[in-house]
PDB file of C-alpha atoms in Angstrom:
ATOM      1  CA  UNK K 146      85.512 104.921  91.400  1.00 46.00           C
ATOM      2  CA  UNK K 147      86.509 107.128  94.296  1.00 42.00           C
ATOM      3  CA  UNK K 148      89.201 109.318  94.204  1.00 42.00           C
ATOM      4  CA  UNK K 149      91.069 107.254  97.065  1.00 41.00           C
ATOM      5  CA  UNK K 150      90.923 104.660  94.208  1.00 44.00           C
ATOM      6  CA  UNK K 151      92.185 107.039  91.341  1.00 41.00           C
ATOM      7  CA  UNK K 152      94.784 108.268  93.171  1.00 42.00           C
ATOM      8  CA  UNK K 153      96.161 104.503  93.596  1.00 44.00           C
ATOM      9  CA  UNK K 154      95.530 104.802  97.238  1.00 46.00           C
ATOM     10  CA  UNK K 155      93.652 101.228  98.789  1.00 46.00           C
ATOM     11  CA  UNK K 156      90.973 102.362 100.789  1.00 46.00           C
ATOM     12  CA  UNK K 157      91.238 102.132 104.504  1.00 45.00           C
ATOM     13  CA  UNK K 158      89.825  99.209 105.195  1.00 45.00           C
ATOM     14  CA  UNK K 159      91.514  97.183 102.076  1.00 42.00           C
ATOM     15  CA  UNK K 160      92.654  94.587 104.093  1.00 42.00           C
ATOM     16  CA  UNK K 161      89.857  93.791 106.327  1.00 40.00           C
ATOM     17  CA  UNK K 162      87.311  93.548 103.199  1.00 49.00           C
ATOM     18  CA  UNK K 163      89.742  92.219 100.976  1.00 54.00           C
ATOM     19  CA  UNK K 164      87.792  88.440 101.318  1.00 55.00           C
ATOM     20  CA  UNK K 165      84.811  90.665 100.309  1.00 57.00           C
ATOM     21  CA  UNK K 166      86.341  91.934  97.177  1.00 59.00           C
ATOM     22  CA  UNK K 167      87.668  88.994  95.852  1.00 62.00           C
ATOM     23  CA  UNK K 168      84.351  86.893  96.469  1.00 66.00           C
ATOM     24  CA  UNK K 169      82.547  90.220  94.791  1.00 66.00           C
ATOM     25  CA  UNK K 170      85.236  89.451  91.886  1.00 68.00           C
ATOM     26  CA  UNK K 171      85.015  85.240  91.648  1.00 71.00           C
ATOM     27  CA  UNK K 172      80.505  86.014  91.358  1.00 72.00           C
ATOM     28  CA  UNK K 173      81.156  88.565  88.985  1.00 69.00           C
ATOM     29  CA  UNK K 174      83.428  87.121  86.710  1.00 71.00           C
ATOM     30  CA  UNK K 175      81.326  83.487  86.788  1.00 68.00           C
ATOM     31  CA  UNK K 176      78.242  84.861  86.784  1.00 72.00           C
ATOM     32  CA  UNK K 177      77.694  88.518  85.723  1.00 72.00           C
ATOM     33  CA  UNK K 178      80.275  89.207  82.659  1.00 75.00           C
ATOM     34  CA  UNK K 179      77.667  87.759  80.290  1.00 71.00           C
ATOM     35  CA  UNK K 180      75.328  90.468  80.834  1.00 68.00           C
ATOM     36  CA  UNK K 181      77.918  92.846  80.115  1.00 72.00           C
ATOM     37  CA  UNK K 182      78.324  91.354  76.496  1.00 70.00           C
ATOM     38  CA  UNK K 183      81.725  89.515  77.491  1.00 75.00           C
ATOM     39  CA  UNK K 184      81.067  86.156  76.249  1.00 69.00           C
ATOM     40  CA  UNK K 185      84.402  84.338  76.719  1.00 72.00           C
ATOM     41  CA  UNK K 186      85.029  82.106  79.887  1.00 72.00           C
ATOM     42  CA  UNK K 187      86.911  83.562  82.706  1.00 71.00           C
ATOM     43  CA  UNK K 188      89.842  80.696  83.731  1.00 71.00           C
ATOM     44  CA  UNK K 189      91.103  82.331  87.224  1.00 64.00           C
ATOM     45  CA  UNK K 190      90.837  85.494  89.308  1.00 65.00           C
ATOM     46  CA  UNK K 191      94.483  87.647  88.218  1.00 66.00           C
ATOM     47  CA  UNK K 192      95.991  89.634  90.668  1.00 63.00           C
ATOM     48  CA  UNK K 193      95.055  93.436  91.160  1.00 63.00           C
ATOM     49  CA  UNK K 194      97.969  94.891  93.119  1.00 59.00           C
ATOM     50  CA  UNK K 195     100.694  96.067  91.455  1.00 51.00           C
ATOM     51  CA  UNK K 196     104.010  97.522  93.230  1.00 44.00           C
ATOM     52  CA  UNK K 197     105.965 100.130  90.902  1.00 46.00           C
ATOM     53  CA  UNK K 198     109.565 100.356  91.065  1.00 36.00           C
ATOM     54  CA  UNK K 199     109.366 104.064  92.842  1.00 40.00           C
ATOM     55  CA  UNK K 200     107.759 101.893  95.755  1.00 38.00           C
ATOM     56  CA  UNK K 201     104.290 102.784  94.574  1.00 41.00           C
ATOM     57  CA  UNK K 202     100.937 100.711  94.635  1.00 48.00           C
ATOM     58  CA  UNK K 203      98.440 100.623  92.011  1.00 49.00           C
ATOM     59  CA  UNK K 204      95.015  99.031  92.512  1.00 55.00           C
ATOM     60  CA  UNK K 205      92.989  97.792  90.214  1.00 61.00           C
ATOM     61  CA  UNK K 206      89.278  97.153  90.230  1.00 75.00           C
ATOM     62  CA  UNK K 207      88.948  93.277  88.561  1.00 81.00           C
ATOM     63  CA  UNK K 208      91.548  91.183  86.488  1.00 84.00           C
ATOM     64  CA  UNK K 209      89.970  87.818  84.947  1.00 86.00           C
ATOM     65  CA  UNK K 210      92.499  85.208  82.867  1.00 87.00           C
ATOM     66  CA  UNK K 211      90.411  84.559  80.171  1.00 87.00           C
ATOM     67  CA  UNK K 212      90.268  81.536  78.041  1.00 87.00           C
ATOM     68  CA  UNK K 213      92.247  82.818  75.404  1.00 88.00           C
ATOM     69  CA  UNK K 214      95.117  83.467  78.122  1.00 89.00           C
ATOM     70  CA  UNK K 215      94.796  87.229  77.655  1.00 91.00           C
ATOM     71  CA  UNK K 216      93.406  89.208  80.625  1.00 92.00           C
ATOM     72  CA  UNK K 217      90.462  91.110  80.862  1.00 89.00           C
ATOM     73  CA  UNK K 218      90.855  94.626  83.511  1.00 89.00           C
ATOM     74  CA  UNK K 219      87.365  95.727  84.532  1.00 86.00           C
ATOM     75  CA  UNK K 220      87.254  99.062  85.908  1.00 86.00           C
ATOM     76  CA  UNK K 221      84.552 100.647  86.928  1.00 82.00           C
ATOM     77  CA  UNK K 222      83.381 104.893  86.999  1.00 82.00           C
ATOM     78  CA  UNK K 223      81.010 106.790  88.340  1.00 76.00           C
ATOM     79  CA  UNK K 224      82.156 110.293  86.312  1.00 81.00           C
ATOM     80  CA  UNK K 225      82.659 110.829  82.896  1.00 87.00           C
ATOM     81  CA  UNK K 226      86.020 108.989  81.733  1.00 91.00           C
ATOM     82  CA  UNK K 227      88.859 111.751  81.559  1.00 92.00           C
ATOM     83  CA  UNK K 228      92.128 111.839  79.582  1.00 95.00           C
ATOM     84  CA  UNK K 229      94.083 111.420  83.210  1.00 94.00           C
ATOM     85  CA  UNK K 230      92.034 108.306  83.578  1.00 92.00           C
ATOM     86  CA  UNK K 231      92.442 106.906  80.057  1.00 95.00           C
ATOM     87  CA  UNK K 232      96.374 107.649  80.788  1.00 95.00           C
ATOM     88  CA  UNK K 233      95.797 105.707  84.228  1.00 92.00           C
ATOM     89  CA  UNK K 234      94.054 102.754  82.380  1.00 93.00           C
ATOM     90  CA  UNK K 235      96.973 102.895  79.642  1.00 94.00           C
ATOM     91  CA  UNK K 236      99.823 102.695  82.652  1.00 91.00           C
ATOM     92  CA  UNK K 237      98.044  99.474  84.611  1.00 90.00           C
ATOM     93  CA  UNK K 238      97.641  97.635  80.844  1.00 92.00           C
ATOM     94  CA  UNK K 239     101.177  98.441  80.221  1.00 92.00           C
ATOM     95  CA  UNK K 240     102.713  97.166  83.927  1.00 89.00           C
ATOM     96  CA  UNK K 241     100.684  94.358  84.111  1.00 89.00           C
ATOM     97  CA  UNK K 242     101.168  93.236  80.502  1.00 92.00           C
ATOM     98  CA  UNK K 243     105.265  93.453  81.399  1.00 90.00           C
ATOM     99  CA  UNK K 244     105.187  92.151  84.767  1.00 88.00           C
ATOM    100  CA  UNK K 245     103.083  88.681  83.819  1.00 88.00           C
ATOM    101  CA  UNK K 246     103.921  88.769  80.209  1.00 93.00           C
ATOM    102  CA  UNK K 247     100.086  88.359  78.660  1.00 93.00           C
ATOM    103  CA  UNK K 248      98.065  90.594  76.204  1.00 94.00           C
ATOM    104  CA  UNK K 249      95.819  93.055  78.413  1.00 93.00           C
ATOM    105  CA  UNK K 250      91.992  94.659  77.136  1.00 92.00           C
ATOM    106  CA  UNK K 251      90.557  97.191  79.999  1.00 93.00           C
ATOM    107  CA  UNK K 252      86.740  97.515  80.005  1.00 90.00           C
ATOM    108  CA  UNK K 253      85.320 100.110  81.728  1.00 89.00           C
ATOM    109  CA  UNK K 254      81.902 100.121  83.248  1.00 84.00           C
ATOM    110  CA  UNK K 255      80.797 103.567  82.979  1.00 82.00           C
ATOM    111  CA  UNK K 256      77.405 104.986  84.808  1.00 78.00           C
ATOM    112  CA  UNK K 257      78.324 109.051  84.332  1.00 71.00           C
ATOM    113  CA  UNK K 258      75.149 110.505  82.812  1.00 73.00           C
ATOM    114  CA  UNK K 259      76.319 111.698  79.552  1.00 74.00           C
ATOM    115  CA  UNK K 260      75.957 111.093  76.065  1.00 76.00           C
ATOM    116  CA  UNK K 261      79.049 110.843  74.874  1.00 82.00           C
ATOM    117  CA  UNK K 262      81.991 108.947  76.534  1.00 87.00           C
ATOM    118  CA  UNK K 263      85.819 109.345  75.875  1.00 92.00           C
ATOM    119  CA  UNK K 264      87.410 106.001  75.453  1.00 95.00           C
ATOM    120  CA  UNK K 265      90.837 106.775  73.423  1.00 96.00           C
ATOM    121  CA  UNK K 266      93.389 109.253  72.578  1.00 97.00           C
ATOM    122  CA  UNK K 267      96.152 109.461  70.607  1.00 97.00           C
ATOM    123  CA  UNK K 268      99.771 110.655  71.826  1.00 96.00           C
ATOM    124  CA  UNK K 269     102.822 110.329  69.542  1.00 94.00           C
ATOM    125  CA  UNK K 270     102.682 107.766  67.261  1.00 95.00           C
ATOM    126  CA  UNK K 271     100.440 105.304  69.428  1.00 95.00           C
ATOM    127  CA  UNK K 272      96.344 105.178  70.291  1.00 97.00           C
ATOM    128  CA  UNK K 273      95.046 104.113  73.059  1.00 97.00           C
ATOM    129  CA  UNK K 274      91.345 102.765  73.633  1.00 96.00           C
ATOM    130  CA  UNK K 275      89.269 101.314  76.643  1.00 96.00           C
ATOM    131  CA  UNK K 276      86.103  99.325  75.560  1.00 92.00           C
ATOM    132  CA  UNK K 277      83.225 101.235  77.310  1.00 91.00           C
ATOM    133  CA  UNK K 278      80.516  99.036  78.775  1.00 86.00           C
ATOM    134  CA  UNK K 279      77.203 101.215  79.716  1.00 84.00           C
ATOM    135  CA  UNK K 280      74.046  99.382  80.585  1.00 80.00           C
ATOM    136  CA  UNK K 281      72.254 102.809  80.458  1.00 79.00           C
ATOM    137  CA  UNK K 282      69.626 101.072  78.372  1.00 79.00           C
ATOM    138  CA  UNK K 283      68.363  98.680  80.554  1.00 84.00           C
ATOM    139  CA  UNK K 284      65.493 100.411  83.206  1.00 90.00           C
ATOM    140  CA  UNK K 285      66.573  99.524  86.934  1.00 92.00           C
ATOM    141  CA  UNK K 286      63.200 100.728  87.821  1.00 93.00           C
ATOM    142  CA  UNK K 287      60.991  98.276  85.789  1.00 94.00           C
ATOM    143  CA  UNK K 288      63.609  95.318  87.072  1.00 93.00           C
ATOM    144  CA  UNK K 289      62.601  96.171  90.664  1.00 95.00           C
ATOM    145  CA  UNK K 290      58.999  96.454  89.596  1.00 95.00           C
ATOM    146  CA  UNK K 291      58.672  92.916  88.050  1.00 94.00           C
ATOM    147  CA  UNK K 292      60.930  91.572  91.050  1.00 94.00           C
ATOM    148  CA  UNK K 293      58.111  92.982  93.763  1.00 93.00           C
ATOM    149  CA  UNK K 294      55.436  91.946  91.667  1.00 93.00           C
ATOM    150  CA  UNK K 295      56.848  88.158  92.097  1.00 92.00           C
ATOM    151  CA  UNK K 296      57.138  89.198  95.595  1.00 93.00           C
ATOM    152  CA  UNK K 297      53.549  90.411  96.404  1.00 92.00           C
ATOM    153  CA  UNK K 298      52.130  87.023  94.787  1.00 92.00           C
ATOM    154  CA  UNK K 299      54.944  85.151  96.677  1.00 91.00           C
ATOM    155  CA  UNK K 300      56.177  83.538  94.052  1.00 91.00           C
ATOM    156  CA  UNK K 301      59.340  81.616  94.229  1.00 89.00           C
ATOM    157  CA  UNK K 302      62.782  83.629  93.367  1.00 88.00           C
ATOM    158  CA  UNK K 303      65.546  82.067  92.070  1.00 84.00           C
ATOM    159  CA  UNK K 304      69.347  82.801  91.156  1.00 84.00           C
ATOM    160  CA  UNK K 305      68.099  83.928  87.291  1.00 83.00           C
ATOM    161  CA  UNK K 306      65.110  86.282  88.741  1.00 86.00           C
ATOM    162  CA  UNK K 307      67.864  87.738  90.610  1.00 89.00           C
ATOM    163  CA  UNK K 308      71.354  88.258  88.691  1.00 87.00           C
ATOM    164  CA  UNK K 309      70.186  91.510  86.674  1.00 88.00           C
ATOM    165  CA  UNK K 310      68.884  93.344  90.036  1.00 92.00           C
ATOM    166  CA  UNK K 311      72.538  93.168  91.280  1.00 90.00           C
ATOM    167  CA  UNK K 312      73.598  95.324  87.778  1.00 87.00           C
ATOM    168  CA  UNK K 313      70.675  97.435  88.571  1.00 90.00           C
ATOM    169  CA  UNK K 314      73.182 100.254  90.017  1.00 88.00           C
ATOM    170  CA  UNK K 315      74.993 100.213  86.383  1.00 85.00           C
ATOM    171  CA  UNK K 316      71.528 101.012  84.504  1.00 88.00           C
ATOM    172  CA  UNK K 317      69.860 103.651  83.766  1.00 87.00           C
ATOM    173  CA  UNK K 318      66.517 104.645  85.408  1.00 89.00           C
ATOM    174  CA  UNK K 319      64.734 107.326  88.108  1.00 91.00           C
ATOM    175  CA  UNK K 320      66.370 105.616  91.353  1.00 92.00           C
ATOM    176  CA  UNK K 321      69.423 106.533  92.746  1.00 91.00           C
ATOM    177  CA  UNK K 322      72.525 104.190  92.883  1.00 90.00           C
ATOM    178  CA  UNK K 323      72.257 104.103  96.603  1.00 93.00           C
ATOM    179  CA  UNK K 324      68.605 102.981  96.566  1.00 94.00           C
ATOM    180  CA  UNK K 325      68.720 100.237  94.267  1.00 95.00           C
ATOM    181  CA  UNK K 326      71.770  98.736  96.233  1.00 94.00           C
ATOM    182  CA  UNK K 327      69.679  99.078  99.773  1.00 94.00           C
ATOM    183  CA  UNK K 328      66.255  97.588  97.492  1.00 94.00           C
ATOM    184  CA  UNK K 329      68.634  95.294  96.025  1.00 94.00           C
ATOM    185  CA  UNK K 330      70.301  94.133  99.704  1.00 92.00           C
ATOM    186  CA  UNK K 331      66.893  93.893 101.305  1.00 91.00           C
ATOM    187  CA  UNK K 332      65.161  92.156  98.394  1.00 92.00           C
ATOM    188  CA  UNK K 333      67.465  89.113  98.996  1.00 90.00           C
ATOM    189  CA  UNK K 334      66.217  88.962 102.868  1.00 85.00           C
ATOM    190  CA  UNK K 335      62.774  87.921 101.559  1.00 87.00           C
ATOM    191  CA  UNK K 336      61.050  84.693 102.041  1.00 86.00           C
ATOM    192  CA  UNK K 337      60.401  83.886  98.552  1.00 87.00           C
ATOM    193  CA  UNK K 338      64.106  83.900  97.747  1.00 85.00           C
ATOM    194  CA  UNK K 339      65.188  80.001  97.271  1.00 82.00           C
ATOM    195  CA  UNK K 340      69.003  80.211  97.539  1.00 84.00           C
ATOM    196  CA  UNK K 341      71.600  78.450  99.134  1.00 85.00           C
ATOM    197  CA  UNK K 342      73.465  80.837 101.999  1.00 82.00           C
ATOM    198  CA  UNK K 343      77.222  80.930 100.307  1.00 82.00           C
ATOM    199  CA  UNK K 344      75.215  81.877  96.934  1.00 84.00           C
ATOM    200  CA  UNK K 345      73.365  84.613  99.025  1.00 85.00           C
ATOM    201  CA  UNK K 346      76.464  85.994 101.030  1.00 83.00           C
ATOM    202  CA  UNK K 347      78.397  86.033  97.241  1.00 83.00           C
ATOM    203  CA  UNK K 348      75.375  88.189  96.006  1.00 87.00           C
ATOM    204  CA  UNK K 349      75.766  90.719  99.139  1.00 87.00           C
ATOM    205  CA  UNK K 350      79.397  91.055  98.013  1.00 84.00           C
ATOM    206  CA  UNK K 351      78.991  91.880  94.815  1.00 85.00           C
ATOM    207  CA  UNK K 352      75.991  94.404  96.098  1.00 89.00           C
ATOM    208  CA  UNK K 353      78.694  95.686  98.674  1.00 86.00           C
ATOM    209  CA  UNK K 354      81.686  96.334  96.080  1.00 83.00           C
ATOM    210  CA  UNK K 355      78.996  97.888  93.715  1.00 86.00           C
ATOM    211  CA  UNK K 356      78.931 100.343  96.570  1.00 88.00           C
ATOM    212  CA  UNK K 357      82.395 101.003  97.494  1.00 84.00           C
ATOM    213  CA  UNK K 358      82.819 101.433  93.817  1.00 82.00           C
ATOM    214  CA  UNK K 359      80.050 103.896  92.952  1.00 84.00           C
ATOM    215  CA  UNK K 360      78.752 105.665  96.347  1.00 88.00           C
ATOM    216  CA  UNK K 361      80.518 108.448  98.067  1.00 87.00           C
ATOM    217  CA  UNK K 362      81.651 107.956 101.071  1.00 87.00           C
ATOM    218  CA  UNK K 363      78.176 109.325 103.222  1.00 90.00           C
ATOM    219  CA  UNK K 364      76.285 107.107 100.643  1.00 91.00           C
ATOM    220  CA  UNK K 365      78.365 103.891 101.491  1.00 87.00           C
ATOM    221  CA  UNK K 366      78.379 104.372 105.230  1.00 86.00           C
ATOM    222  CA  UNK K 367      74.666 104.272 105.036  1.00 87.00           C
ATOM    223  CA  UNK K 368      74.749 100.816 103.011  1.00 87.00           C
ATOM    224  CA  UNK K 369      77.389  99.717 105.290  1.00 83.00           C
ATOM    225  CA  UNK K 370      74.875 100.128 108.515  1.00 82.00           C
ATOM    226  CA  UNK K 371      72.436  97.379 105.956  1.00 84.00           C
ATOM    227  CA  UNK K 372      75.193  95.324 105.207  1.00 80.00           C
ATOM    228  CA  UNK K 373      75.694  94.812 108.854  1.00 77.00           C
ATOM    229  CA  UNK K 374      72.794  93.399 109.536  1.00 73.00           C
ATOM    230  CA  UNK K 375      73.118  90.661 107.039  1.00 73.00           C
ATOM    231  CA  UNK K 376      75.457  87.441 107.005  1.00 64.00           C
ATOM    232  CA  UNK K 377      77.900  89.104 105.385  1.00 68.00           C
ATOM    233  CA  UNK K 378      78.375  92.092 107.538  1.00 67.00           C
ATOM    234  CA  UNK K 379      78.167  89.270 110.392  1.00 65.00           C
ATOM    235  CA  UNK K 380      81.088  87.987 108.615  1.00 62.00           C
ATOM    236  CA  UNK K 381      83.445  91.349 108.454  1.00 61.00           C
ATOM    237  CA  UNK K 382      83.151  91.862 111.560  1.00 56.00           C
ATOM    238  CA  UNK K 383      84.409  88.573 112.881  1.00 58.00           C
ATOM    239  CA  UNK K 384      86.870  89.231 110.711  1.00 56.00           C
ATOM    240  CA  UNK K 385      87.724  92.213 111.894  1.00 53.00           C
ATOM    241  CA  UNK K 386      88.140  91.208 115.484  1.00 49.00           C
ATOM    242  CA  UNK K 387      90.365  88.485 114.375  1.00 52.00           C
ATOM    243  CA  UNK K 388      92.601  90.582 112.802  1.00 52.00           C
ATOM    244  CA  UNK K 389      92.641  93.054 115.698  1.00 52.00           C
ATOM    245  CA  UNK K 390      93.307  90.307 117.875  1.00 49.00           C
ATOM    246  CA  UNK K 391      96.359  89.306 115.614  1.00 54.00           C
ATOM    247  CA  UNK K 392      97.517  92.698 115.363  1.00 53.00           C
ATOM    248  CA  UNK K 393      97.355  93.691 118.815  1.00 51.00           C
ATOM    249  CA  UNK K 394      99.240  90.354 120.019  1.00 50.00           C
ATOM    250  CA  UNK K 395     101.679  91.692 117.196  1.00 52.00           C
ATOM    251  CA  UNK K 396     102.338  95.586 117.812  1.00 51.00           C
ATOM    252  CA  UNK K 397     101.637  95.686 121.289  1.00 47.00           C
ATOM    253  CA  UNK K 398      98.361  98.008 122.814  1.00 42.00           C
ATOM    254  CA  UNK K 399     100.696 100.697 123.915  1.00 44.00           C
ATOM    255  CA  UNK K 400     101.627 101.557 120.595  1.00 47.00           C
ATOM    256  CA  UNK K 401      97.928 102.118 119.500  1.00 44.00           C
ATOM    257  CA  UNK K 402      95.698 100.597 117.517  1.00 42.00           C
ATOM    258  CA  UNK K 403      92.631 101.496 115.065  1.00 50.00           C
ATOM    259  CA  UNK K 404      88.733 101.842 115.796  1.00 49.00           C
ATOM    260  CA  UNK K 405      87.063  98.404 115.673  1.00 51.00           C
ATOM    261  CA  UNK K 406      90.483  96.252 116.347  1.00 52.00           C
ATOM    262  CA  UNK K 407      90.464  97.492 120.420  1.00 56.00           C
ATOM    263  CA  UNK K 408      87.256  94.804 120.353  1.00 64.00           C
ATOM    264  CA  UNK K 409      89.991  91.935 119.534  1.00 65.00           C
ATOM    265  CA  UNK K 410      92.179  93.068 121.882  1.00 63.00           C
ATOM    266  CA  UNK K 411      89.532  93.520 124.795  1.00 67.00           C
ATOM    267  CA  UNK K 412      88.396  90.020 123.816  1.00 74.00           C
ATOM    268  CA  UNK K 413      91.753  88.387 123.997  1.00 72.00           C
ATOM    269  CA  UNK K 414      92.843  89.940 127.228  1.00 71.00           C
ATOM    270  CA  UNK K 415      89.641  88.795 129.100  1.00 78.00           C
ATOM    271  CA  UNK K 416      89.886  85.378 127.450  1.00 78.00           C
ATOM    272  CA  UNK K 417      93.252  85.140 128.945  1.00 74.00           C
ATOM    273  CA  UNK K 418      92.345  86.247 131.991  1.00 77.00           C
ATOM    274  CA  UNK K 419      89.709  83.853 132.599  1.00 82.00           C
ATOM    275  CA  UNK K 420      92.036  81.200 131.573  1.00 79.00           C
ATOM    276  CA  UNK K 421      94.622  81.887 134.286  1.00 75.00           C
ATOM    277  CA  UNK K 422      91.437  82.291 136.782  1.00 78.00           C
ATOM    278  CA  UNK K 423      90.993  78.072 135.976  1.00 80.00           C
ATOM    279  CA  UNK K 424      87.631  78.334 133.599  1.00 83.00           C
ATOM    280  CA  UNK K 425      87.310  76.067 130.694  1.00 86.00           C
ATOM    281  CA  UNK K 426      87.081  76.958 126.919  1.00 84.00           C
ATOM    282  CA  UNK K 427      83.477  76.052 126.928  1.00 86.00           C
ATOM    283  CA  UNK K 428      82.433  78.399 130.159  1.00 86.00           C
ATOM    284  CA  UNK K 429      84.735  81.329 128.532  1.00 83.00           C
ATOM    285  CA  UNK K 430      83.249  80.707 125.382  1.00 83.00           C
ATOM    286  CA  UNK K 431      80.098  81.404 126.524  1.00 84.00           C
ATOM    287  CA  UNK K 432      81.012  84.273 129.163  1.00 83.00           C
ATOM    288  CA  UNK K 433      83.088  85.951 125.870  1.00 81.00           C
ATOM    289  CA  UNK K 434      79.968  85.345 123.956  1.00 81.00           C
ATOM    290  CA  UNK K 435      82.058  83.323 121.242  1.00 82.00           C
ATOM    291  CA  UNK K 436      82.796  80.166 119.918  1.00 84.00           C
ATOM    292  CA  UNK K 437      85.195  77.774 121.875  1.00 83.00           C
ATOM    293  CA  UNK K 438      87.495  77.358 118.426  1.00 81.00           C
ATOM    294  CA  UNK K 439      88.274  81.118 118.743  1.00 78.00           C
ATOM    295  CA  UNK K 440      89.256  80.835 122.467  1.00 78.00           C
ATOM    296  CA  UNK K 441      91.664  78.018 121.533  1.00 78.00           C
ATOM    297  CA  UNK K 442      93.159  79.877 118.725  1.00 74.00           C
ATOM    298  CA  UNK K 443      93.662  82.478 121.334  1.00 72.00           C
ATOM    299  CA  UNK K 444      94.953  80.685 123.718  1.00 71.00           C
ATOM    300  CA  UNK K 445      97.318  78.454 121.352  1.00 69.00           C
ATOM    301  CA  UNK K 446      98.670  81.978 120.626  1.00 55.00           C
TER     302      UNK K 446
END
């Protein structure tokens, strides 16, 4: 992960992507764990936010309830696995295992390029241990290969064709993680691909927290400009003006407010004003270059 992450600190735009994250999470867990050799059912999404006692916030990366009622914590790193992580793993386990009174197991999906890879110590009386999950084995390259191949003959592509592309970043192979996520994101804008759009925009996700989990932060920024030009990215950034709208009605403009919520607030404000000059929600609607059910939510504000 990044060090934002390992340091407990959300990033900075937790709560705007948040819906991402947790759709990334819900695909994953339904859909992807079985590749990774986890073979029992995941029951719910579990919480990943934990607030210490000392007023401090941990984040974790995925928490399934799984059918046995114990929990499985997926983490994910980019570096070889250090004693100040396994120590890290080891505190999350033993707060969340107090706070919601279950047994806890922390797998850690690992893509560091080394042979060997720490996953216990021993410190008093007790040991430790993470189960490592490395998919170094599997070639993203020859997955990409057989995928354009379909392409080229345009042959149909369905959900199965597609599920071990969006692990590709977690294998091994020649590409780098940042190419087989912008492949990977511009593979599922083809023709040939026969899935519904909620299935698609759930793919993207888990494409797009792949990225904020394994890129640095000039690597993400460039899959972020891709990711905007799908449905998804279509999607954070409606979000994100809604919440800027909701913040700025909240905190006032004169107190300031960040990049990419002064859209909201410019939004709302000539909304308003068109309102008090006698147009209707459709005319606004259209002069705002949005959707009347957002100028009545604005206006009912």
């Amino acid at each position: 992960m990044e060090e934002n992450h390992k340091q407990g600190q959300p990033p900075g735009n937790y709560h705007l992507e948040d819906m991402v994250m947790k759709t990334a999470a819900q695909y994953f867990g339904a859909e992807l764990l079985q590749y990774l050799g986890i073979r029992q059912q995941v029951q719910y999404i579990a919480p990943t936010e934990l607030v210490q006692l000392e007023a401090r916030q941990m984040y974790q990366d995925f928490n399934y309830e799984l059918e046995d009622r114990s929990w499985l914590h997926l983490e994910f790193e980019s570096d070889p696995i250090r004693l100040a992580d396994l120590k890290r793993f080891r505190e999350y386990e033993a707060t969340t295992s107090r706070r919601y009174q279950v047994p806890v197991v922390t797998c850690v999906i690992c893509t560091a390029d080394v042979k060997k890879i720490r996953s216990e110590f021993t410190e008093g009386l007790n040991t430790y241990r993470i189960k490592v999950i490395r998919l170094k084995d599997a070639d993203a390259d020859q997955i990409f290969a057989d995928i354009q191949k379909k392409i080229s003959t345009s042959e149909i592509l369905k959900k199965e064709d597609l599920l071990p592309m969006l692990l590709s970043p977690l294998m091994g192979g020649t590409m780098r993680s940042k190419d087989r996520i912008r492949q990977a994101l511009g593979i599922l804008n083809e023709p040939v691909i026969k899935i519904e759009e909620e299935e698609l925009r759930k793919m993207q996700a888990v494409l797009y927290a792949l990225a904020d989990k394994l890129l640095d932060e000039m690597e993400l920024q460039d899959i972020k400009e891709v990711i905007a030009m799908t449905r998804l990215g279509q999607m954070l950034m409606e979000d994100g003006i809604e919440k800027g709208m909701e913040r700025g009605m909240e905190k006032g403009i004169e107190k300031g407010i960040e990049k990419g919520i002064e859209k909201g607030i410019d939004l709302a404000k000539k909304i308003f004003r068109l309102n008090e000059q006698g147009e209707t929600a459709e005319m606004i609607a259209k002069k705002c270059n949005t959707t009347e059910e957002n100028v009545r939510k604005i206006l009912e504000k």
